[in-house]
Amino acid sequence: VIKNLAVVGVGLIGGSFAMALRAAKGIAVQHITGIGRSEANLLAAKRLGIIDEYARDLAAVEDADLIMVAVPMGAYGQLFSALELHARADAIITDAGSTKQYAIQMAEQFLTAPGRFVPAHPIAGAEHSGAQAARENLFEDRLVLMTPTAYTESDLVLQVSNLWQLVGARVVTMDAAQHDRFLANVSHLPHLAAFALVNAVAKESEENPFDFSAGGFRDFTRIASSSPVMWRDIALTNREALLMSIDGMQGELTNLRRAVAQGDSEKLLHHFTQAKLARDGWLARREREVTGG
Ligand code: NAD
């Protein structure tokens, strides 16, 4: 039983977490308070039945036994200093933020008991934001990466992990630095590449590129419709890993550029074949894992 759940940031992720927990069998959530900045969004969340009541002041976490932080990374500092003031000493604080070393840093900096903070990151989402985009089944069959530190209280890690499993997610535990490096490659770099591609094309032409493209441009750029604030904050809070990923991509582009400039057919074929083999191989391996074959 969770008597009082407080969700700070009732957007896509926080809203979906509240809905999923409420719908989950095997746990009863008695009361959900939504805390955020936008009155319109909180009101929508209440109307949609995602939360029971809302507040714009973080003092409203004072009764919560579980606090889910689901705000953009840039809000973490202020937020944790307010949680230190207002949260119950025995409350579990967890989050869904996209960059884990920074989340842990903020907990260490502002909480006197950072061991009560359980860092986690659901690998589920969409390019839509706000409470209206929340879905009860967002986390079903999705991965949740948990990145506890050496001092994170292990019984709390277990409790939060159980919650994610109750809403249908698979939990994997890893080191926060490793998480940030992986995610820089598979999530943060692709988003930057999508933003860059759209901007490059927009500068180049006044035509609507969707008029002249098959699925490729639309597929590749879907994530460029994501929240700019969220992505600014991710870029600023995972700089070291992201710079390495950008350098890797820039190196590949430079090689491709050279091959195009030189009309080097062999090199182009080699690059494209290598990438195709790697991707096809990953997909086949994943297929085998999923089907158990
Ligand atoms: P969202 O924009 O849908 O929701 C964020 C909510 O936080 C908004 O309702 C906003 O009003 C509120 N908010 C912003 N600043 C605040 C502050 N200072 N205090 C209180 N509330 C504040 O975003 P989202 O997609 O739900 O993302 C939330 C977090 O989850 C982010 O850290 C993001 O990096 C992470 N995340 C996102 C995805 C995704 O695909 N969208 C996936 C996994 C993790």
mmCIF file of C-alpha atoms and ligand atoms in Angstrom:
data_model
loop_
_atom_site.group_PDB
_atom_site.id
_atom_site.type_symbol
_atom_site.label_atom_id
_atom_site.label_comp_id
_atom_site.label_asym_id
_atom_site.label_seq_id
_atom_site.Cartn_x
_atom_site.Cartn_y
_atom_site.Cartn_z
ATOM 1 C CA VAL A 1 0.000 0.000 0.000
ATOM 2 C CA ILE A 2 1.181 3.493 -0.845
ATOM 3 C CA LYS A 3 -0.823 5.923 1.251
ATOM 4 C CA ASN A 4 0.405 9.103 -0.371
ATOM 5 C CA LEU A 5 2.178 9.280 -3.679
ATOM 6 C CA ALA A 6 3.534 12.658 -4.737
ATOM 7 C CA VAL A 7 4.390 13.099 -8.403
ATOM 8 C CA VAL A 8 6.550 16.142 -9.061
ATOM 9 C CA GLY A 9 6.130 17.016 -12.742
ATOM 10 C CA VAL A 10 2.867 15.460 -13.967
ATOM 11 C CA GLY A 11 3.915 15.216 -17.610
ATOM 12 C CA LEU A 12 4.228 12.284 -19.967
ATOM 13 C CA ILE A 13 6.422 10.253 -17.614
ATOM 14 C CA GLY A 14 5.122 11.344 -14.180
ATOM 15 C CA GLY A 15 1.502 11.167 -15.357
ATOM 16 C CA SER A 16 1.978 7.728 -16.902
ATOM 17 C CA PHE A 17 3.665 6.468 -13.730
ATOM 18 C CA ALA A 18 0.713 7.622 -11.603
ATOM 19 C CA MET A 19 -1.824 6.059 -13.988
ATOM 20 C CA ALA A 20 0.096 2.806 -14.256
ATOM 21 C CA LEU A 21 0.512 2.423 -10.488
ATOM 22 C CA ARG A 22 -3.141 3.148 -9.892
ATOM 23 C CA ALA A 23 -4.139 0.505 -12.442
ATOM 24 C CA ALA A 24 -1.582 -2.081 -11.285
ATOM 25 C CA LYS A 25 -2.746 -5.221 -9.557
ATOM 26 C CA GLY A 26 -0.934 -6.063 -6.354
ATOM 27 C CA ILE A 27 -0.622 -2.532 -5.034
ATOM 28 C CA ALA A 28 -3.045 0.037 -3.705
ATOM 29 C CA VAL A 29 -2.297 3.717 -4.122
ATOM 30 C CA GLN A 30 -4.634 5.636 -1.846
ATOM 31 C CA HIS A 31 -3.922 9.236 -2.711
ATOM 32 C CA ILE A 32 -1.942 10.964 -5.451
ATOM 33 C CA THR A 33 -0.804 14.575 -5.241
ATOM 34 C CA GLY A 34 0.517 16.178 -8.395
ATOM 35 C CA ILE A 35 3.036 18.989 -8.008
ATOM 36 C CA GLY A 36 4.189 21.179 -10.848
ATOM 37 C CA ARG A 37 4.504 24.627 -12.282
ATOM 38 C CA SER A 38 1.823 24.833 -14.926
ATOM 39 C CA GLU A 39 -1.648 25.238 -13.458
ATOM 40 C CA ALA A 40 -3.265 24.345 -16.795
ATOM 41 C CA ASN A 41 -1.337 21.068 -16.968
ATOM 42 C CA LEU A 42 -2.120 20.160 -13.346
ATOM 43 C CA LEU A 43 -5.778 20.926 -13.878
ATOM 44 C CA ALA A 44 -5.806 18.720 -16.966
ATOM 45 C CA ALA A 45 -4.155 15.936 -14.947
ATOM 46 C CA LYS A 46 -6.856 16.228 -12.281
ATOM 47 C CA ARG A 47 -9.647 16.241 -14.854
ATOM 48 C CA LEU A 48 -8.169 13.160 -16.482
ATOM 49 C CA GLY A 49 -8.208 11.422 -13.086
ATOM 50 C CA ILE A 50 -4.418 11.020 -13.054
ATOM 51 C CA ILE A 51 -4.073 12.805 -9.699
ATOM 52 C CA ASP A 52 -6.461 13.451 -6.801
ATOM 53 C CA GLU A 53 -5.246 16.932 -5.990
ATOM 54 C CA TYR A 54 -2.519 19.295 -7.040
ATOM 55 C CA ALA A 55 -0.274 22.007 -5.714
ATOM 56 C CA ARG A 56 2.309 24.340 -7.165
ATOM 57 C CA ASP A 57 4.303 24.478 -3.971
ATOM 58 C CA LEU A 58 6.720 21.689 -3.086
ATOM 59 C CA ALA A 59 5.626 21.882 0.551
ATOM 60 C CA ALA A 60 2.797 19.619 -0.656
ATOM 61 C CA VAL A 61 5.150 16.602 -0.538
ATOM 62 C CA GLU A 62 5.084 16.666 3.264
ATOM 63 C CA ASP A 63 2.697 13.697 3.643
ATOM 64 C CA ALA A 64 4.112 11.592 0.833
ATOM 65 C CA ASP A 65 5.645 8.201 1.520
ATOM 66 C CA LEU A 66 6.801 7.952 -2.099
ATOM 67 C CA ILE A 67 7.972 10.913 -4.177
ATOM 68 C CA MET A 68 8.433 10.472 -7.942
ATOM 69 C CA VAL A 69 10.513 13.233 -9.547
ATOM 70 C CA ALA A 70 9.686 13.560 -13.263
ATOM 71 C CA VAL A 71 10.779 17.079 -14.213
ATOM 72 C CA PRO A 72 13.422 18.232 -16.726
ATOM 73 C CA MET A 73 16.985 17.751 -15.409
ATOM 74 C CA GLY A 74 17.559 21.508 -15.105
ATOM 75 C CA ALA A 75 15.011 21.687 -12.271
ATOM 76 C CA TYR A 76 16.767 19.076 -10.099
ATOM 77 C CA GLY A 77 18.919 21.419 -7.984
ATOM 78 C CA GLN A 78 16.106 23.645 -6.785
ATOM 79 C CA LEU A 79 13.833 20.672 -6.451
ATOM 80 C CA PHE A 80 16.133 18.600 -4.242
ATOM 81 C CA SER A 81 16.821 21.556 -1.985
ATOM 82 C CA ALA A 82 13.050 21.962 -1.539
ATOM 83 C CA LEU A 83 12.619 18.212 -0.931
ATOM 84 C CA GLU A 84 15.268 18.427 1.780
ATOM 85 C CA LEU A 85 13.101 21.028 3.497
ATOM 86 C CA HIS A 86 9.689 19.464 3.006
ATOM 87 C CA ALA A 87 9.911 15.690 2.497
ATOM 88 C CA ARG A 88 9.329 13.294 5.389
ATOM 89 C CA ALA A 89 12.573 11.799 6.681
ATOM 90 C CA ASP A 90 11.254 8.294 5.907
ATOM 91 C CA ALA A 91 9.950 9.126 2.416
ATOM 92 C CA ILE A 92 11.382 7.256 -0.560
ATOM 93 C CA ILE A 93 12.493 9.651 -3.268
ATOM 94 C CA THR A 94 12.889 8.263 -6.774
ATOM 95 C CA ASP A 95 13.077 9.754 -10.249
ATOM 96 C CA ALA A 96 12.745 9.086 -13.960
ATOM 97 C CA GLY A 97 15.334 11.556 -15.216
ATOM 98 C CA SER A 98 17.367 10.860 -18.342
ATOM 99 C CA THR A 99 20.881 11.573 -16.990
ATOM 100 C CA LYS A 100 21.809 9.649 -13.870
ATOM 101 C CA GLN A 101 25.196 10.955 -12.692
ATOM 102 C CA TYR A 102 23.744 14.446 -12.521
ATOM 103 C CA ALA A 103 20.628 13.264 -10.653
ATOM 104 C CA ILE A 104 22.848 11.525 -8.097
ATOM 105 C CA GLN A 105 25.077 14.607 -7.805
ATOM 106 C CA MET A 106 22.067 16.776 -7.026
ATOM 107 C CA ALA A 107 20.837 14.312 -4.382
ATOM 108 C CA GLU A 108 24.294 14.295 -2.782
ATOM 109 C CA GLN A 109 24.504 18.041 -2.840
ATOM 110 C CA PHE A 110 21.099 18.812 -1.376
ATOM 111 C CA LEU A 111 19.848 15.828 0.647
ATOM 112 C CA THR A 112 21.234 15.010 4.079
ATOM 113 C CA ALA A 113 20.251 11.382 3.438
ATOM 114 C CA PRO A 114 21.079 10.815 -0.263
ATOM 115 C CA GLY A 115 20.801 7.057 0.362
ATOM 116 C CA ARG A 116 17.009 7.495 0.335
ATOM 117 C CA PHE A 117 17.131 8.645 -3.274
ATOM 118 C CA VAL A 118 16.685 5.777 -5.724
ATOM 119 C CA PRO A 119 17.799 6.861 -9.209
ATOM 120 C CA ALA A 120 15.975 5.226 -12.121
ATOM 121 C CA HIS A 121 15.288 5.850 -15.800
ATOM 122 C CA PRO A 122 12.432 4.267 -17.730
ATOM 123 C CA ILE A 123 13.431 3.650 -21.337
ATOM 124 C CA ALA A 124 10.002 4.538 -22.588
ATOM 125 C CA GLY A 125 8.645 7.729 -23.901
ATOM 126 C CA ALA A 126 7.516 9.673 -26.873
ATOM 127 C CA GLU A 127 8.051 12.992 -28.574
ATOM 128 C CA HIS A 128 4.872 14.272 -26.882
ATOM 129 C CA SER A 129 4.796 15.952 -23.494
ATOM 130 C CA GLY A 130 2.409 17.020 -20.769
ATOM 131 C CA ALA A 131 -0.278 15.205 -18.767
ATOM 132 C CA GLN A 132 -2.487 14.852 -21.851
ATOM 133 C CA ALA A 133 0.138 12.574 -23.397
ATOM 134 C CA ALA A 134 0.275 10.250 -20.341
ATOM 135 C CA ARG A 135 -0.716 6.615 -20.865
ATOM 136 C CA GLU A 136 -1.419 3.856 -18.368
ATOM 137 C CA ASN A 137 0.530 1.251 -20.376
ATOM 138 C CA LEU A 138 3.569 3.378 -21.299
ATOM 139 C CA PHE A 139 5.956 1.183 -19.307
ATOM 140 C CA GLU A 140 4.582 -2.243 -20.256
ATOM 141 C CA ASP A 141 7.364 -4.469 -21.582
ATOM 142 C CA ARG A 142 9.785 -1.552 -21.409
ATOM 143 C CA LEU A 143 13.127 -1.424 -19.709
ATOM 144 C CA VAL A 144 13.803 0.571 -16.546
ATOM 145 C CA LEU A 145 17.467 1.208 -15.794
ATOM 146 C CA MET A 146 18.213 1.605 -12.096
ATOM 147 C CA THR A 147 21.536 3.149 -11.099
ATOM 148 C CA PRO A 148 21.872 2.892 -7.308
ATOM 149 C CA THR A 149 25.130 4.049 -5.725
ATOM 150 C CA ALA A 150 27.116 2.157 -3.099
ATOM 151 C CA TYR A 151 25.180 3.980 -0.385
ATOM 152 C CA THR A 152 21.642 3.830 -1.834
ATOM 153 C CA GLU A 153 19.566 1.909 0.726
ATOM 154 C CA SER A 154 19.124 -1.535 -0.775
ATOM 155 C CA ASP A 155 15.647 -2.191 0.623
ATOM 156 C CA LEU A 156 14.465 1.021 -1.084
ATOM 157 C CA VAL A 157 16.044 -0.078 -4.380
ATOM 158 C CA LEU A 158 14.091 -3.322 -4.032
ATOM 159 C CA GLN A 159 10.827 -1.492 -3.332
ATOM 160 C CA VAL A 160 11.182 0.867 -6.293
ATOM 161 C CA SER A 161 12.229 -2.015 -8.532
ATOM 162 C CA ASN A 162 9.087 -3.915 -7.454
ATOM 163 C CA LEU A 163 6.910 -0.937 -8.366
ATOM 164 C CA TRP A 164 8.352 -0.808 -11.880
ATOM 165 C CA GLN A 165 7.793 -4.536 -12.260
ATOM 166 C CA LEU A 166 4.195 -4.159 -11.093
ATOM 167 C CA VAL A 167 3.560 -1.716 -13.944
ATOM 168 C CA GLY A 168 4.970 -4.206 -16.429
ATOM 169 C CA ALA A 169 8.562 -3.027 -16.830
ATOM 170 C CA ARG A 170 11.773 -5.063 -16.830
ATOM 171 C CA VAL A 171 14.381 -3.719 -14.432
ATOM 172 C CA VAL A 172 18.103 -3.730 -15.119
ATOM 173 C CA THR A 173 20.614 -2.334 -12.642
ATOM 174 C CA MET A 174 23.781 -0.619 -13.837
ATOM 175 C CA ASP A 175 26.391 1.920 -12.872
ATOM 176 C CA ALA A 176 25.321 5.555 -13.419
ATOM 177 C CA ALA A 177 28.419 6.452 -15.480
ATOM 178 C CA GLN A 178 27.866 3.439 -17.713
ATOM 179 C CA HIS A 179 24.202 4.430 -18.081
ATOM 180 C CA ASP A 180 25.160 7.934 -19.168
ATOM 181 C CA ARG A 181 27.646 6.640 -21.754
ATOM 182 C CA PHE A 182 25.149 4.143 -23.214
ATOM 183 C CA LEU A 183 22.350 6.677 -23.350
ATOM 184 C CA ALA A 184 24.600 9.310 -24.922
ATOM 185 C CA ASN A 185 25.053 6.895 -27.834
ATOM 186 C CA VAL A 186 21.598 5.410 -28.230
ATOM 187 C CA SER A 187 19.399 8.338 -27.230
ATOM 188 C CA HIS A 188 21.139 11.683 -26.757
ATOM 189 C CA LEU A 189 23.240 11.594 -29.955
ATOM 190 C CA PRO A 190 20.281 10.487 -32.146
ATOM 191 C CA HIS A 191 18.200 13.373 -30.807
ATOM 192 C CA LEU A 192 20.975 15.876 -31.539
ATOM 193 C CA ALA A 193 21.397 14.367 -34.999
ATOM 194 C CA ALA A 194 17.654 14.731 -35.656
ATOM 195 C CA PHE A 195 17.640 18.366 -34.486
ATOM 196 C CA ALA A 196 20.724 19.055 -36.642
ATOM 197 C CA LEU A 197 19.261 17.379 -39.712
ATOM 198 C CA VAL A 198 16.006 19.338 -39.510
ATOM 199 C CA ASN A 199 17.866 22.622 -39.041
ATOM 200 C CA ALA A 200 20.272 21.872 -41.898
ATOM 201 C CA VAL A 201 17.406 21.094 -44.262
ATOM 202 C CA ALA A 202 15.316 24.048 -43.069
ATOM 203 C CA LYS A 203 18.197 26.426 -43.812
ATOM 204 C CA GLU A 204 18.724 24.885 -47.208
ATOM 205 C CA SER A 205 15.192 24.985 -48.576
ATOM 206 C CA GLU A 206 11.918 26.808 -48.285
ATOM 207 C CA GLU A 207 10.005 23.832 -49.625
ATOM 208 C CA ASN A 208 8.259 21.422 -47.286
ATOM 209 C CA PRO A 209 10.695 18.491 -47.174
ATOM 210 C CA PHE A 210 7.851 16.111 -46.292
ATOM 211 C CA ASP A 211 6.401 16.735 -49.776
ATOM 212 C CA PHE A 212 9.438 15.214 -51.400
ATOM 213 C CA SER A 213 10.442 12.455 -49.016
ATOM 214 C CA ALA A 214 9.367 8.870 -48.582
ATOM 215 C CA GLY A 215 9.342 7.557 -45.002
ATOM 216 C CA GLY A 216 13.040 8.114 -44.366
ATOM 217 C CA PHE A 217 13.058 11.812 -43.539
ATOM 218 C CA ARG A 218 9.904 11.519 -41.438
ATOM 219 C CA ASP A 219 11.232 8.467 -39.535
ATOM 220 C CA PHE A 220 14.649 9.958 -38.925
ATOM 221 C CA THR A 221 13.300 13.320 -37.750
ATOM 222 C CA ARG A 222 10.331 12.160 -35.602
ATOM 223 C CA ILE A 223 12.269 12.792 -32.398
ATOM 224 C CA ALA A 224 13.088 16.365 -33.449
ATOM 225 C CA SER A 225 9.515 17.136 -32.321
ATOM 226 C CA SER A 226 10.554 16.400 -28.709
ATOM 227 C CA SER A 227 10.526 18.999 -25.924
ATOM 228 C CA PRO A 228 13.351 21.546 -26.468
ATOM 229 C CA VAL A 229 13.648 22.274 -22.731
ATOM 230 C CA MET A 230 13.987 18.615 -21.849
ATOM 231 C CA TRP A 231 16.681 18.147 -24.486
ATOM 232 C CA ARG A 232 18.582 21.278 -23.561
ATOM 233 C CA ASP A 233 18.745 19.935 -20.017
ATOM 234 C CA ILE A 234 19.855 16.467 -21.092
ATOM 235 C CA ALA A 235 22.620 17.957 -23.264
ATOM 236 C CA LEU A 236 23.810 20.157 -20.376
ATOM 237 C CA THR A 237 23.795 17.368 -17.782
ATOM 238 C CA ASN A 238 25.547 14.654 -19.795
ATOM 239 C CA ARG A 239 28.185 16.778 -21.479
ATOM 240 C CA GLU A 240 31.235 14.574 -21.166
ATOM 241 C CA ALA A 241 29.626 11.429 -22.601
ATOM 242 C CA LEU A 242 27.709 13.392 -25.199
ATOM 243 C CA LEU A 243 30.869 15.110 -26.467
ATOM 244 C CA MET A 244 32.450 11.707 -27.037
ATOM 245 C CA SER A 245 29.371 10.555 -28.957
ATOM 246 C CA ILE A 246 29.301 13.733 -31.060
ATOM 247 C CA ASP A 247 33.013 13.355 -31.847
ATOM 248 C CA GLY A 248 32.428 9.772 -32.967
ATOM 249 C CA MET A 249 29.611 10.826 -35.272
ATOM 250 C CA GLN A 250 31.566 13.780 -36.587
ATOM 251 C CA GLY A 251 34.454 11.457 -37.421
ATOM 252 C CA GLU A 252 32.129 9.158 -39.348
ATOM 253 C CA LEU A 253 30.595 12.072 -41.230
ATOM 254 C CA THR A 254 34.054 13.392 -42.077
ATOM 255 C CA ASN A 255 35.026 9.988 -43.508
ATOM 256 C CA LEU A 256 31.813 9.820 -45.505
ATOM 257 C CA ARG A 257 32.298 13.347 -46.750
ATOM 258 C CA ARG A 258 35.776 12.486 -47.963
ATOM 259 C CA ALA A 259 34.520 9.358 -49.743
ATOM 260 C CA VAL A 260 31.744 11.361 -51.434
ATOM 261 C CA ALA A 261 34.155 14.140 -52.445
ATOM 262 C CA GLN A 262 36.607 11.648 -53.893
ATOM 263 C CA GLY A 263 33.913 9.575 -55.556
ATOM 264 C CA ASP A 264 35.367 6.596 -53.678
ATOM 265 C CA SER A 265 32.849 3.892 -54.481
ATOM 266 C CA GLU A 266 34.660 1.170 -52.570
ATOM 267 C CA LYS A 267 34.866 3.191 -49.389
ATOM 268 C CA LEU A 268 31.195 4.187 -49.545
ATOM 269 C CA LEU A 269 30.149 0.592 -50.069
ATOM 270 C CA HIS A 270 32.366 -0.472 -47.176
ATOM 271 C CA HIS A 271 30.854 2.124 -44.790
ATOM 272 C CA PHE A 272 27.290 1.301 -45.729
ATOM 273 C CA THR A 273 27.840 -2.461 -45.618
ATOM 274 C CA GLN A 274 29.515 -2.257 -42.224
ATOM 275 C CA ALA A 275 26.607 -0.277 -40.785
ATOM 276 C CA LYS A 276 23.997 -2.563 -42.334
ATOM 277 C CA LEU A 277 25.726 -5.676 -41.005
ATOM 278 C CA ALA A 278 25.991 -4.203 -37.504
ATOM 279 C CA ARG A 279 22.332 -3.137 -37.404
ATOM 280 C CA ASP A 280 20.987 -6.348 -38.969
ATOM 281 C CA GLY A 281 23.096 -8.338 -36.507
ATOM 282 C CA TRP A 282 21.739 -6.439 -33.490
ATOM 283 C CA LEU A 283 18.177 -6.865 -34.693
ATOM 284 C CA ALA A 284 18.587 -10.588 -35.327
ATOM 285 C CA ARG A 285 20.117 -11.058 -31.877
ATOM 286 C CA ARG A 286 17.280 -9.143 -30.288
ATOM 287 C CA GLU A 287 14.713 -11.197 -32.202
ATOM 288 C CA ARG A 288 16.326 -14.387 -30.880
ATOM 289 C CA GLU A 289 16.274 -13.008 -27.330
ATOM 290 C CA VAL A 290 12.610 -12.016 -27.579
ATOM 291 C CA THR A 291 11.455 -15.290 -29.114
ATOM 292 C CA GLY A 292 13.804 -17.267 -26.891
ATOM 293 C CA GLY A 293 15.190 -18.966 -30.016
HETATM 294 P P1 NAD B 1 6.990 16.657 -19.690
HETATM 295 O O1 NAD B 1 7.350 17.959 -20.268
HETATM 296 O O2 NAD B 1 5.873 15.865 -20.279
HETATM 297 O O3 NAD B 1 6.681 16.830 -18.138
HETATM 298 C C1 NAD B 1 7.502 17.549 -17.261
HETATM 299 C C2 NAD B 1 6.592 18.253 -16.267
HETATM 300 O O4 NAD B 1 7.399 18.876 -15.282
HETATM 301 C C3 NAD B 1 5.736 19.358 -16.895
HETATM 302 O O5 NAD B 1 4.402 19.122 -16.518
HETATM 303 C C4 NAD B 1 6.298 20.638 -16.279
HETATM 304 O O6 NAD B 1 5.291 21.604 -16.051
HETATM 305 C C5 NAD B 1 6.860 20.148 -14.980
HETATM 306 N N1 NAD B 1 7.960 20.982 -14.462
HETATM 307 C C6 NAD B 1 8.953 21.577 -15.166
HETATM 308 N N2 NAD B 1 9.779 22.233 -14.319
HETATM 309 C C7 NAD B 1 9.291 22.035 -13.078
HETATM 310 C C8 NAD B 1 9.699 22.474 -11.786
HETATM 311 N N3 NAD B 1 10.765 23.251 -11.625
HETATM 312 N N4 NAD B 1 8.962 22.070 -10.737
HETATM 313 C C9 NAD B 1 7.884 21.292 -10.890
HETATM 314 N N5 NAD B 1 7.441 20.864 -12.098
HETATM 315 C C10 NAD B 1 8.140 21.232 -13.163
HETATM 316 O O7 NAD B 1 8.352 15.798 -19.686
HETATM 317 P P2 NAD B 1 8.528 14.234 -19.561
HETATM 318 O O8 NAD B 1 8.707 13.675 -20.928
HETATM 319 O O9 NAD B 1 7.505 13.641 -18.663
HETATM 320 O O10 NAD B 1 9.962 14.169 -18.853
HETATM 321 C C11 NAD B 1 10.134 14.233 -17.458
HETATM 322 C C12 NAD B 1 11.503 13.675 -17.062
HETATM 323 O O11 NAD B 1 11.602 12.328 -17.519
HETATM 324 C C13 NAD B 1 12.675 14.419 -17.688
HETATM 325 O O12 NAD B 1 13.749 14.459 -16.783
HETATM 326 C C14 NAD B 1 13.045 13.566 -18.878
HETATM 327 O O13 NAD B 1 14.411 13.731 -19.193
HETATM 328 C C15 NAD B 1 12.721 12.176 -18.358
HETATM 329 N N6 NAD B 1 12.386 11.179 -19.382
HETATM 330 C C16 NAD B 1 11.688 11.515 -20.506
HETATM 331 C C17 NAD B 1 11.372 10.550 -21.457
HETATM 332 C C18 NAD B 1 10.620 10.910 -22.718
HETATM 333 O O14 NAD B 1 10.753 10.224 -23.738
HETATM 334 N N7 NAD B 1 9.798 11.924 -22.736
HETATM 335 C C19 NAD B 1 11.748 9.219 -21.241
HETATM 336 C C20 NAD B 1 12.421 8.889 -20.070
HETATM 337 C C21 NAD B 1 12.737 9.882 -19.149
#
